[in-house]
mmCIF file of C-alpha atoms and ligand atoms in Angstrom:
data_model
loop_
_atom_site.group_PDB
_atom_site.id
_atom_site.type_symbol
_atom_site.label_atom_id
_atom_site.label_comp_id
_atom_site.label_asym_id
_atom_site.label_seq_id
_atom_site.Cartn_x
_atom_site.Cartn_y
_atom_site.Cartn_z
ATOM 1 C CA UNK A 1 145.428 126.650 126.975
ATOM 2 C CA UNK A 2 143.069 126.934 124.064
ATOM 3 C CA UNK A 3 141.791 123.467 123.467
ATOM 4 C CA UNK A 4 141.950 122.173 119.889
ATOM 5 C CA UNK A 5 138.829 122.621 118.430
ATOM 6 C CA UNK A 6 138.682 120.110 116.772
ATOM 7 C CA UNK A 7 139.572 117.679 119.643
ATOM 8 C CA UNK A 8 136.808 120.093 121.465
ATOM 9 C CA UNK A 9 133.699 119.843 118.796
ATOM 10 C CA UNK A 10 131.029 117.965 119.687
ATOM 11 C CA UNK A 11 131.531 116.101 116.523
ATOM 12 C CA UNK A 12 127.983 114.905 114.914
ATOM 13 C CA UNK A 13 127.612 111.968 112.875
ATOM 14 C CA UNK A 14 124.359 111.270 111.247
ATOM 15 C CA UNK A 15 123.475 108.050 111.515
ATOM 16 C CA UNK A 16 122.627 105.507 108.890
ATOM 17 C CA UNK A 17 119.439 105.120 108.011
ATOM 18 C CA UNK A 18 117.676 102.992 110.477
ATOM 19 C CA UNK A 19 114.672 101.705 109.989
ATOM 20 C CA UNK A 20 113.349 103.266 112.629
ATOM 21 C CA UNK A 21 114.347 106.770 113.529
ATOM 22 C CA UNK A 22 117.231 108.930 112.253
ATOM 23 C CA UNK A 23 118.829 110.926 114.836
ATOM 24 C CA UNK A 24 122.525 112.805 115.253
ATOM 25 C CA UNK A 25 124.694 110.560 117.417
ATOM 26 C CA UNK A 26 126.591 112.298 119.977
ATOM 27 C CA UNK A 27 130.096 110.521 119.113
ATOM 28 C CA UNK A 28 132.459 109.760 122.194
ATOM 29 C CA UNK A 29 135.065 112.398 120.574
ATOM 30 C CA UNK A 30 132.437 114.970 122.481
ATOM 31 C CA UNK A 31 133.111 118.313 124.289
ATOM 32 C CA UNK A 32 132.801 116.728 128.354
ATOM 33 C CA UNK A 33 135.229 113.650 127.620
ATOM 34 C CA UNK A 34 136.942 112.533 131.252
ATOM 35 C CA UNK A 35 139.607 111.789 132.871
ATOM 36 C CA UNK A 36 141.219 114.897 132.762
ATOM 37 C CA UNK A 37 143.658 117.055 135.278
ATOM 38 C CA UNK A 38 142.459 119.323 137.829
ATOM 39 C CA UNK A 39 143.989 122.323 137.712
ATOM 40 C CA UNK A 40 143.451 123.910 141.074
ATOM 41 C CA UNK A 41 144.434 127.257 140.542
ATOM 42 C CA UNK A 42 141.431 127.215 137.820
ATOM 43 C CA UNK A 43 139.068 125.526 139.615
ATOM 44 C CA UNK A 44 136.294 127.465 141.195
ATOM 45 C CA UNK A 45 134.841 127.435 144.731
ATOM 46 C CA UNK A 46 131.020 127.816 144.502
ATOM 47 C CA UNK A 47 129.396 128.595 147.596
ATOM 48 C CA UNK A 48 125.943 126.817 146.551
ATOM 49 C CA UNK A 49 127.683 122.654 146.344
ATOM 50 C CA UNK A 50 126.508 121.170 149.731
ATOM 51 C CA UNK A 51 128.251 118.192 151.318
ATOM 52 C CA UNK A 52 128.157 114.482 150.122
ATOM 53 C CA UNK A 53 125.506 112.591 151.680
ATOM 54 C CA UNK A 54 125.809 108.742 151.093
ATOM 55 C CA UNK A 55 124.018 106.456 153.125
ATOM 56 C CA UNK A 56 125.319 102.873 152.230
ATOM 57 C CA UNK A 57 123.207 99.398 153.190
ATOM 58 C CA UNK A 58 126.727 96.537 153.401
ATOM 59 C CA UNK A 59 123.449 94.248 152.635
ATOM 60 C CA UNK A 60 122.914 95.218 149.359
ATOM 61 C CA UNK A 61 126.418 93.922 148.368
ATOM 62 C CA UNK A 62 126.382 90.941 146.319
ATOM 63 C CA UNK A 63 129.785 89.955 144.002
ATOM 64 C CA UNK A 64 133.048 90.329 143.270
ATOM 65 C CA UNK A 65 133.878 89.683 139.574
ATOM 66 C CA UNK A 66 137.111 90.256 136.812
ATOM 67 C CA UNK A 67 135.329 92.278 133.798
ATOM 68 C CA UNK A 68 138.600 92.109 131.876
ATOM 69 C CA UNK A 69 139.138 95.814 132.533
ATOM 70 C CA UNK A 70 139.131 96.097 136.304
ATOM 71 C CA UNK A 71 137.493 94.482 139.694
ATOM 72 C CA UNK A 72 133.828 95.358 140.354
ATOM 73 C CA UNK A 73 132.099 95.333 144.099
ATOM 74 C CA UNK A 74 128.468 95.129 142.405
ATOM 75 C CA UNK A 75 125.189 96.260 145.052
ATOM 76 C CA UNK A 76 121.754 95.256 144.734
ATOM 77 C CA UNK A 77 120.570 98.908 142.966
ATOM 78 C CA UNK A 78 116.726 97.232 142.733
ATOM 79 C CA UNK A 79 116.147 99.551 145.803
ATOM 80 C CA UNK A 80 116.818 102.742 147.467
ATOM 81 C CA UNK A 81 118.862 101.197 149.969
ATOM 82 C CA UNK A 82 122.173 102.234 149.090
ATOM 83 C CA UNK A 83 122.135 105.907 147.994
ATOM 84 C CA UNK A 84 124.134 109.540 147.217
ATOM 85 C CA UNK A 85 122.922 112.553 146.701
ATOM 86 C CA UNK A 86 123.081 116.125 148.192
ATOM 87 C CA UNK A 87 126.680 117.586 146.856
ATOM 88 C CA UNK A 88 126.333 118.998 142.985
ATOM 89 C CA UNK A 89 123.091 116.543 142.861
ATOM 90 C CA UNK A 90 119.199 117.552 142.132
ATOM 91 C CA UNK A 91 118.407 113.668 142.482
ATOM 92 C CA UNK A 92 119.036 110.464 144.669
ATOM 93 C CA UNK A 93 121.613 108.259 142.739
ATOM 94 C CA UNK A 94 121.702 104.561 143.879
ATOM 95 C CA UNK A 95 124.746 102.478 143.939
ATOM 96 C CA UNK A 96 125.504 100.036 141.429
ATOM 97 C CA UNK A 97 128.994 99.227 141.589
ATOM 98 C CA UNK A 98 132.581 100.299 142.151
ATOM 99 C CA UNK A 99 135.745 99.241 140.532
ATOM 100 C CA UNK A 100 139.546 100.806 140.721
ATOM 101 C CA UNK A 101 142.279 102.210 137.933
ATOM 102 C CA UNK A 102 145.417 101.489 138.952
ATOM 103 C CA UNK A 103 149.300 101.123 137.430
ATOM 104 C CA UNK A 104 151.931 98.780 136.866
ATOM 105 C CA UNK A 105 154.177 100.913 139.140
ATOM 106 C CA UNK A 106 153.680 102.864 142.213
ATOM 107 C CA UNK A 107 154.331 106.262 140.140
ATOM 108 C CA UNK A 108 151.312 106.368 138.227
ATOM 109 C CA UNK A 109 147.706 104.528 138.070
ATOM 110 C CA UNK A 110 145.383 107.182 138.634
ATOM 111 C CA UNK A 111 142.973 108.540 135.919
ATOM 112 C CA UNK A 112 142.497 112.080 137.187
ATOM 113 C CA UNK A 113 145.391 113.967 138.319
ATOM 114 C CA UNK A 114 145.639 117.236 140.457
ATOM 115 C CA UNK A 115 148.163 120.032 138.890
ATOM 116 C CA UNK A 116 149.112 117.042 136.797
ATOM 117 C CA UNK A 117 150.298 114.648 140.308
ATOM 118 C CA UNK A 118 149.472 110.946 139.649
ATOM 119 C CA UNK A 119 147.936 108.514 141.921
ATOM 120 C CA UNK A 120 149.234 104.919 142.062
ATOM 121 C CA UNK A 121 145.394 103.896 142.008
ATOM 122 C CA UNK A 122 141.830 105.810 141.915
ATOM 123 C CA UNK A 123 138.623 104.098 143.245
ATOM 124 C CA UNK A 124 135.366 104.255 141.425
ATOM 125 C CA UNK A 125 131.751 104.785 143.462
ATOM 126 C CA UNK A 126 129.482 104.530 140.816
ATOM 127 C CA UNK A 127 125.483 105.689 141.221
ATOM 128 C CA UNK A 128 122.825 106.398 138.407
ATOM 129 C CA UNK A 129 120.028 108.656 139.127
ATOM 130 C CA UNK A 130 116.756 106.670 139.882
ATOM 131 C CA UNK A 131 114.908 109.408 140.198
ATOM 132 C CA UNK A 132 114.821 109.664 136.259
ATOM 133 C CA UNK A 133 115.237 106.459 135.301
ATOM 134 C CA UNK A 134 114.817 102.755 136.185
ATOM 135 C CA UNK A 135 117.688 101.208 134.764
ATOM 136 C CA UNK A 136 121.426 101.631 135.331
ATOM 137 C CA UNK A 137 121.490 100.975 131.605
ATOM 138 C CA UNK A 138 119.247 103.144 130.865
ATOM 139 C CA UNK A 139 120.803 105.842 132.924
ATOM 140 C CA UNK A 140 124.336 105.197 131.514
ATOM 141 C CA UNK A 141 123.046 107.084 128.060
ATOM 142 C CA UNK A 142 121.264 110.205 130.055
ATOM 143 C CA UNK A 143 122.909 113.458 130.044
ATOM 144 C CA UNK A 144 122.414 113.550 133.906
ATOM 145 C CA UNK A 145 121.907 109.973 134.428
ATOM 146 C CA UNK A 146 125.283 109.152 136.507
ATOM 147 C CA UNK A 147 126.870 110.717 139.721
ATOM 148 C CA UNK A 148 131.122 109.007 140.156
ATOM 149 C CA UNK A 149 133.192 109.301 144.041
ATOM 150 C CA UNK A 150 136.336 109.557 142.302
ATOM 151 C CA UNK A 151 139.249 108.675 145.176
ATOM 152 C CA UNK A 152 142.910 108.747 144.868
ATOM 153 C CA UNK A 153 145.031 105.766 146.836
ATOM 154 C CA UNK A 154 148.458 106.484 148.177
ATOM 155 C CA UNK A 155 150.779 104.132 149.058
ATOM 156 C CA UNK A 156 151.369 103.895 152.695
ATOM 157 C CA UNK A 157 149.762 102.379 155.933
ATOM 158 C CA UNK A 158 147.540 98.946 155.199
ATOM 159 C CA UNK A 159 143.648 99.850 155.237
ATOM 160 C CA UNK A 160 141.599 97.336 157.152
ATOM 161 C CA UNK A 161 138.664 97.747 155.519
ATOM 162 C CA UNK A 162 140.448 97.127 151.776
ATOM 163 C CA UNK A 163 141.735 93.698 152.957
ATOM 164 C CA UNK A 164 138.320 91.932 153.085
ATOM 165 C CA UNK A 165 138.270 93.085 149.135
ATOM 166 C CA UNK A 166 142.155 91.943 148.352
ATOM 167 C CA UNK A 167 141.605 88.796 150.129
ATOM 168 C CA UNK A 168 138.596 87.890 147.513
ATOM 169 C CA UNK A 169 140.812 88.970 144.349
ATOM 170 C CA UNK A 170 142.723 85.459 143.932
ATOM 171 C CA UNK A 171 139.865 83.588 143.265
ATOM 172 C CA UNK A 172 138.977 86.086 140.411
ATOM 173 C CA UNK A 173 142.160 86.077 138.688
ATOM 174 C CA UNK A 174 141.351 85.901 135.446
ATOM 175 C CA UNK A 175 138.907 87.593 132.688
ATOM 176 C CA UNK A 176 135.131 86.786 133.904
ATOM 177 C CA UNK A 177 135.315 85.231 137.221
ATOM 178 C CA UNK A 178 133.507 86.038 139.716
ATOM 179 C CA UNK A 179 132.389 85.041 143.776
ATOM 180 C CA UNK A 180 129.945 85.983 145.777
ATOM 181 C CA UNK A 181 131.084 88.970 148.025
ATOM 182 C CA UNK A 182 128.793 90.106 150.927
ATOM 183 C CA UNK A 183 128.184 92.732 154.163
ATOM 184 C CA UNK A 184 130.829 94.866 152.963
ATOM 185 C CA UNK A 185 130.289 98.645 153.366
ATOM 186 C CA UNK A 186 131.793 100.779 150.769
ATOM 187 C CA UNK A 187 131.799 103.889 153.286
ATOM 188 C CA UNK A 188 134.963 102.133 155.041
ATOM 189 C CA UNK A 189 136.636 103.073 151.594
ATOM 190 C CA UNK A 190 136.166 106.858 151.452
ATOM 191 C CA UNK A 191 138.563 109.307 153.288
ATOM 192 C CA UNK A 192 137.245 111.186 156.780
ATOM 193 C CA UNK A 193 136.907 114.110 154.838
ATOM 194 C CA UNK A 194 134.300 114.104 152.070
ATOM 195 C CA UNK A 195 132.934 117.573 152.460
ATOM 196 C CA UNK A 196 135.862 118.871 150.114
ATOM 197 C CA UNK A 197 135.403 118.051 146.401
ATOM 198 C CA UNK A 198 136.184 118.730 143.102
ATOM 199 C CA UNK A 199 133.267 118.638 140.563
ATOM 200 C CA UNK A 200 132.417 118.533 136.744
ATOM 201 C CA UNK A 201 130.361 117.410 133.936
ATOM 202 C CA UNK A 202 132.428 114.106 132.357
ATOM 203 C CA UNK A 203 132.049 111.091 130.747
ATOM 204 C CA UNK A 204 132.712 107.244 131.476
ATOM 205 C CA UNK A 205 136.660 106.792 130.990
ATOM 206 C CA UNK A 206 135.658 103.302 129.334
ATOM 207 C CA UNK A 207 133.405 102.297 126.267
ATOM 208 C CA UNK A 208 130.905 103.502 125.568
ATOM 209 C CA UNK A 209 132.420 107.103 127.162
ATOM 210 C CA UNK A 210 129.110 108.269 127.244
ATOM 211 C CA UNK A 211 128.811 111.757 128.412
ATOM 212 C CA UNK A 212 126.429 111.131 131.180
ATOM 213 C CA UNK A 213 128.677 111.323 134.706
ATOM 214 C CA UNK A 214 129.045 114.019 137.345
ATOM 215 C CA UNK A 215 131.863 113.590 138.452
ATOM 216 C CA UNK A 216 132.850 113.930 142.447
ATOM 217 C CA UNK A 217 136.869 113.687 143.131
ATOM 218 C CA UNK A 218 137.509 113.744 146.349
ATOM 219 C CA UNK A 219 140.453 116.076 147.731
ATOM 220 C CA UNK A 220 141.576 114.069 150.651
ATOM 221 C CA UNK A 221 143.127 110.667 149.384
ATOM 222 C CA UNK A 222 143.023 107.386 151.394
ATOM 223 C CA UNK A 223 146.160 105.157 152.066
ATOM 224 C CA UNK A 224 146.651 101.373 151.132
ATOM 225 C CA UNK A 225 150.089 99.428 151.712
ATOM 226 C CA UNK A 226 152.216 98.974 148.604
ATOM 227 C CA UNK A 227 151.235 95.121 149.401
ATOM 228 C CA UNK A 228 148.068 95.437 149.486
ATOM 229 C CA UNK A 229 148.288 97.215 145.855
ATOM 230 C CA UNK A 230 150.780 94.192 144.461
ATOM 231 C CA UNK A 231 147.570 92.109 144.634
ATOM 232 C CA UNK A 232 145.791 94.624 142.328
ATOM 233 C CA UNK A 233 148.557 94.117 139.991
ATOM 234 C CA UNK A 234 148.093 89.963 140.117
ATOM 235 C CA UNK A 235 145.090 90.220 138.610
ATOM 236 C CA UNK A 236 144.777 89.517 134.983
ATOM 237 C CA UNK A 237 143.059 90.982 131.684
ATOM 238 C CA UNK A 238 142.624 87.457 130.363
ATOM 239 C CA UNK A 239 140.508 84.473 130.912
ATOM 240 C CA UNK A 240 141.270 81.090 131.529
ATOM 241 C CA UNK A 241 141.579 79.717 128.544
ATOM 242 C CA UNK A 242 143.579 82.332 126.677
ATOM 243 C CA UNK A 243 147.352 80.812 125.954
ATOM 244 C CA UNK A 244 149.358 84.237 126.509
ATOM 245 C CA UNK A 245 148.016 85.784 129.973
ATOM 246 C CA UNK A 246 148.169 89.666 130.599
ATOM 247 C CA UNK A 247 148.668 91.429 134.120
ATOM 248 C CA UNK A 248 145.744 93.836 134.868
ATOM 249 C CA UNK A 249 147.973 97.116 135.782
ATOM 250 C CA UNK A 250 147.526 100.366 133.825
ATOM 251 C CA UNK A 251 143.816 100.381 133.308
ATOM 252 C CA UNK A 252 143.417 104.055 133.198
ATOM 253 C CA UNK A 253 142.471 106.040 130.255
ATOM 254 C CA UNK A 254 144.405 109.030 128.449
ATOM 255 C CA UNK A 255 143.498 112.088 129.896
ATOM 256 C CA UNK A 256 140.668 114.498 127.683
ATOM 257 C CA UNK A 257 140.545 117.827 127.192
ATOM 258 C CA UNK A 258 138.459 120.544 129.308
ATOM 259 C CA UNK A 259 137.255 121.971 126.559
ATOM 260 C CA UNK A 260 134.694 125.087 127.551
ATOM 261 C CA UNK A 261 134.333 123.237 131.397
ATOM 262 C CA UNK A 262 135.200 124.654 134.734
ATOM 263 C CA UNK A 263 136.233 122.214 137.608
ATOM 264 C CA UNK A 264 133.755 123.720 140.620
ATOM 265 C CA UNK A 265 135.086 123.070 144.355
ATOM 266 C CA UNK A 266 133.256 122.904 147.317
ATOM 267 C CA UNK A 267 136.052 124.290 149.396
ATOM 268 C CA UNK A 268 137.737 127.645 149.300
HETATM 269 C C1 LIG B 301 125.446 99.707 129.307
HETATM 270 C C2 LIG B 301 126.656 99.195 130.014
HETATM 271 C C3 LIG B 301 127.604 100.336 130.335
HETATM 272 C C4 LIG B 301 128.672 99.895 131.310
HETATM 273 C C5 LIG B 301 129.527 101.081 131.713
HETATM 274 C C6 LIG B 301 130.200 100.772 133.011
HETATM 275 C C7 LIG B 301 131.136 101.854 133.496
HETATM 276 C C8 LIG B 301 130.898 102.439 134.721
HETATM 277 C C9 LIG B 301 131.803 103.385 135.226
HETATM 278 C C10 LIG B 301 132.924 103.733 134.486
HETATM 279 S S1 LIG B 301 134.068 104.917 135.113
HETATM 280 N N1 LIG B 301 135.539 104.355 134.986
HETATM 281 O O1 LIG B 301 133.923 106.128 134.270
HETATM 282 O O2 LIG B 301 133.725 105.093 136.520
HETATM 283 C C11 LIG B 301 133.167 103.162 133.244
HETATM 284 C C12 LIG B 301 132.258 102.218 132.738
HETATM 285 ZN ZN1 LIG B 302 136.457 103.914 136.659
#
């Protein structure tokens, strides 16, 4: 389908005059926007993408806290001790955090979508590359500065591992609470296969949608019970104080075109 090119552009803006410097701002309406649907048929199996290779310390995690969007699992990134690379990657991304999009009902939740099938939920690894840079912050603006283990849920057996994390989400109910979470290894969240992937060049699906994030979606989805997902949903958007509270469910973004991209896969 020929994408709209105007929805396609990489629209510039100059900037106002700063002080400073004046440079073109890459506006979020860009030409690598994500989520978007992987159409398999079009995808294309390169030869070259090498397995996954994380290597997760359960050490380095630190809290559990309610951003108002999702849940984050936040690691200690100050070190090399929880890392990804091999895959797509040049570099050795670290592990800062990872979060979930999810829906109100079991029929949808999921920001990526293969030939157009939702998810009721998608988990978020995400990594920045600290071989370029020494911030997560800093990385979050780079053109090659994040790597993102996207994995579908499906409703069905309970997962073990997933229960230490629901257990926590009560006490973080509302908009910017948070507890200290510990010893919890992320790997326990990814499906037995990772070898088989999906790959492309995308964007963070929340502000500020910088186009910075190789994406990583994972063919093989895990399986939570539908329980286990109703405490996803009894989480809230707002904080404490607010008088009207909102249920945290469809926290997924519209999906983006392709544009000019082609969705790589490292299985034929
Ligand atoms: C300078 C602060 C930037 C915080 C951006 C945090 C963020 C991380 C991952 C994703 S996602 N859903 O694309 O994995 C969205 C947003
Ligand atoms: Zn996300």
């Amino acid at each position: 389908r020929r994408c709209n090119l105007l929805a396609c552009s990489s629209k510039y803006v100059l900037s106002q005059i700063h002080p400073m410097w004046q440079e073109p701002l890459a506006i979020p309406g860009g030409d690598r926007q994500s989520p978007i649907d992987i159409a398999v048929r079009k995808s294309v199996f390169d030869s070259e993408l090498k397995p996954l290779v994380y290597d997760y310390d359960p050490q380095t995690c630190q809290q559990i806290w309610n951003n108002g969007y999702s849940f984050l699992v936040e690691y200690d990134d100050t070190t090399d001790k929880s890392t990804l690379k091999g895959g797509p990657l040049q570099d050795t991304f670290r592990l800062c955090q990872f979060h979930f999009h999810w829906g109100e009902s079991n029929a949808w939740g999921s920001e990526h979508t293969v030939d157009r099938r939702l998810f009721p939920a998608e988990l978020h690894l995400v990594h920045w590359n600290a071989d370029r840079y020494s911030l997560f912050e800093e990385a979050v603006m780079e053109d090659n500065g994040l790597a993102v283990i996207g994995v579908f849920l499906k409703v069905g057996k309970r997962h073990e591992g997933l229960q230490k994390l629901v257990d926590a989400l009560p006490a973080i109910r509302h908009k910017d609470s948070v507890v200290e979470f510990t010893r919890f290894d992320p790997a326990c969240l990814l499906p037995a296969n990772t070898d088989d992937y999906w790959t492309y060049h995308g964007s963070l699906t929340t502000p500020p949608l910088t186009e910075s994030v190789s994406w990583m979606v994972m063919k093989q989805h895990i399986e939570v019970s539908h329980d286990q997902l109703a405490v996803f949903r009894s989480l809230l958007f707002t904080s404490a104080e607010e008088d009207v509270q909102r249920s945290m469910v469809n926290n997924f973004r519209v999906q983006q075109s392709l544009c000019s991209r082609t969705v790589r896969s490292s299985f034929s």
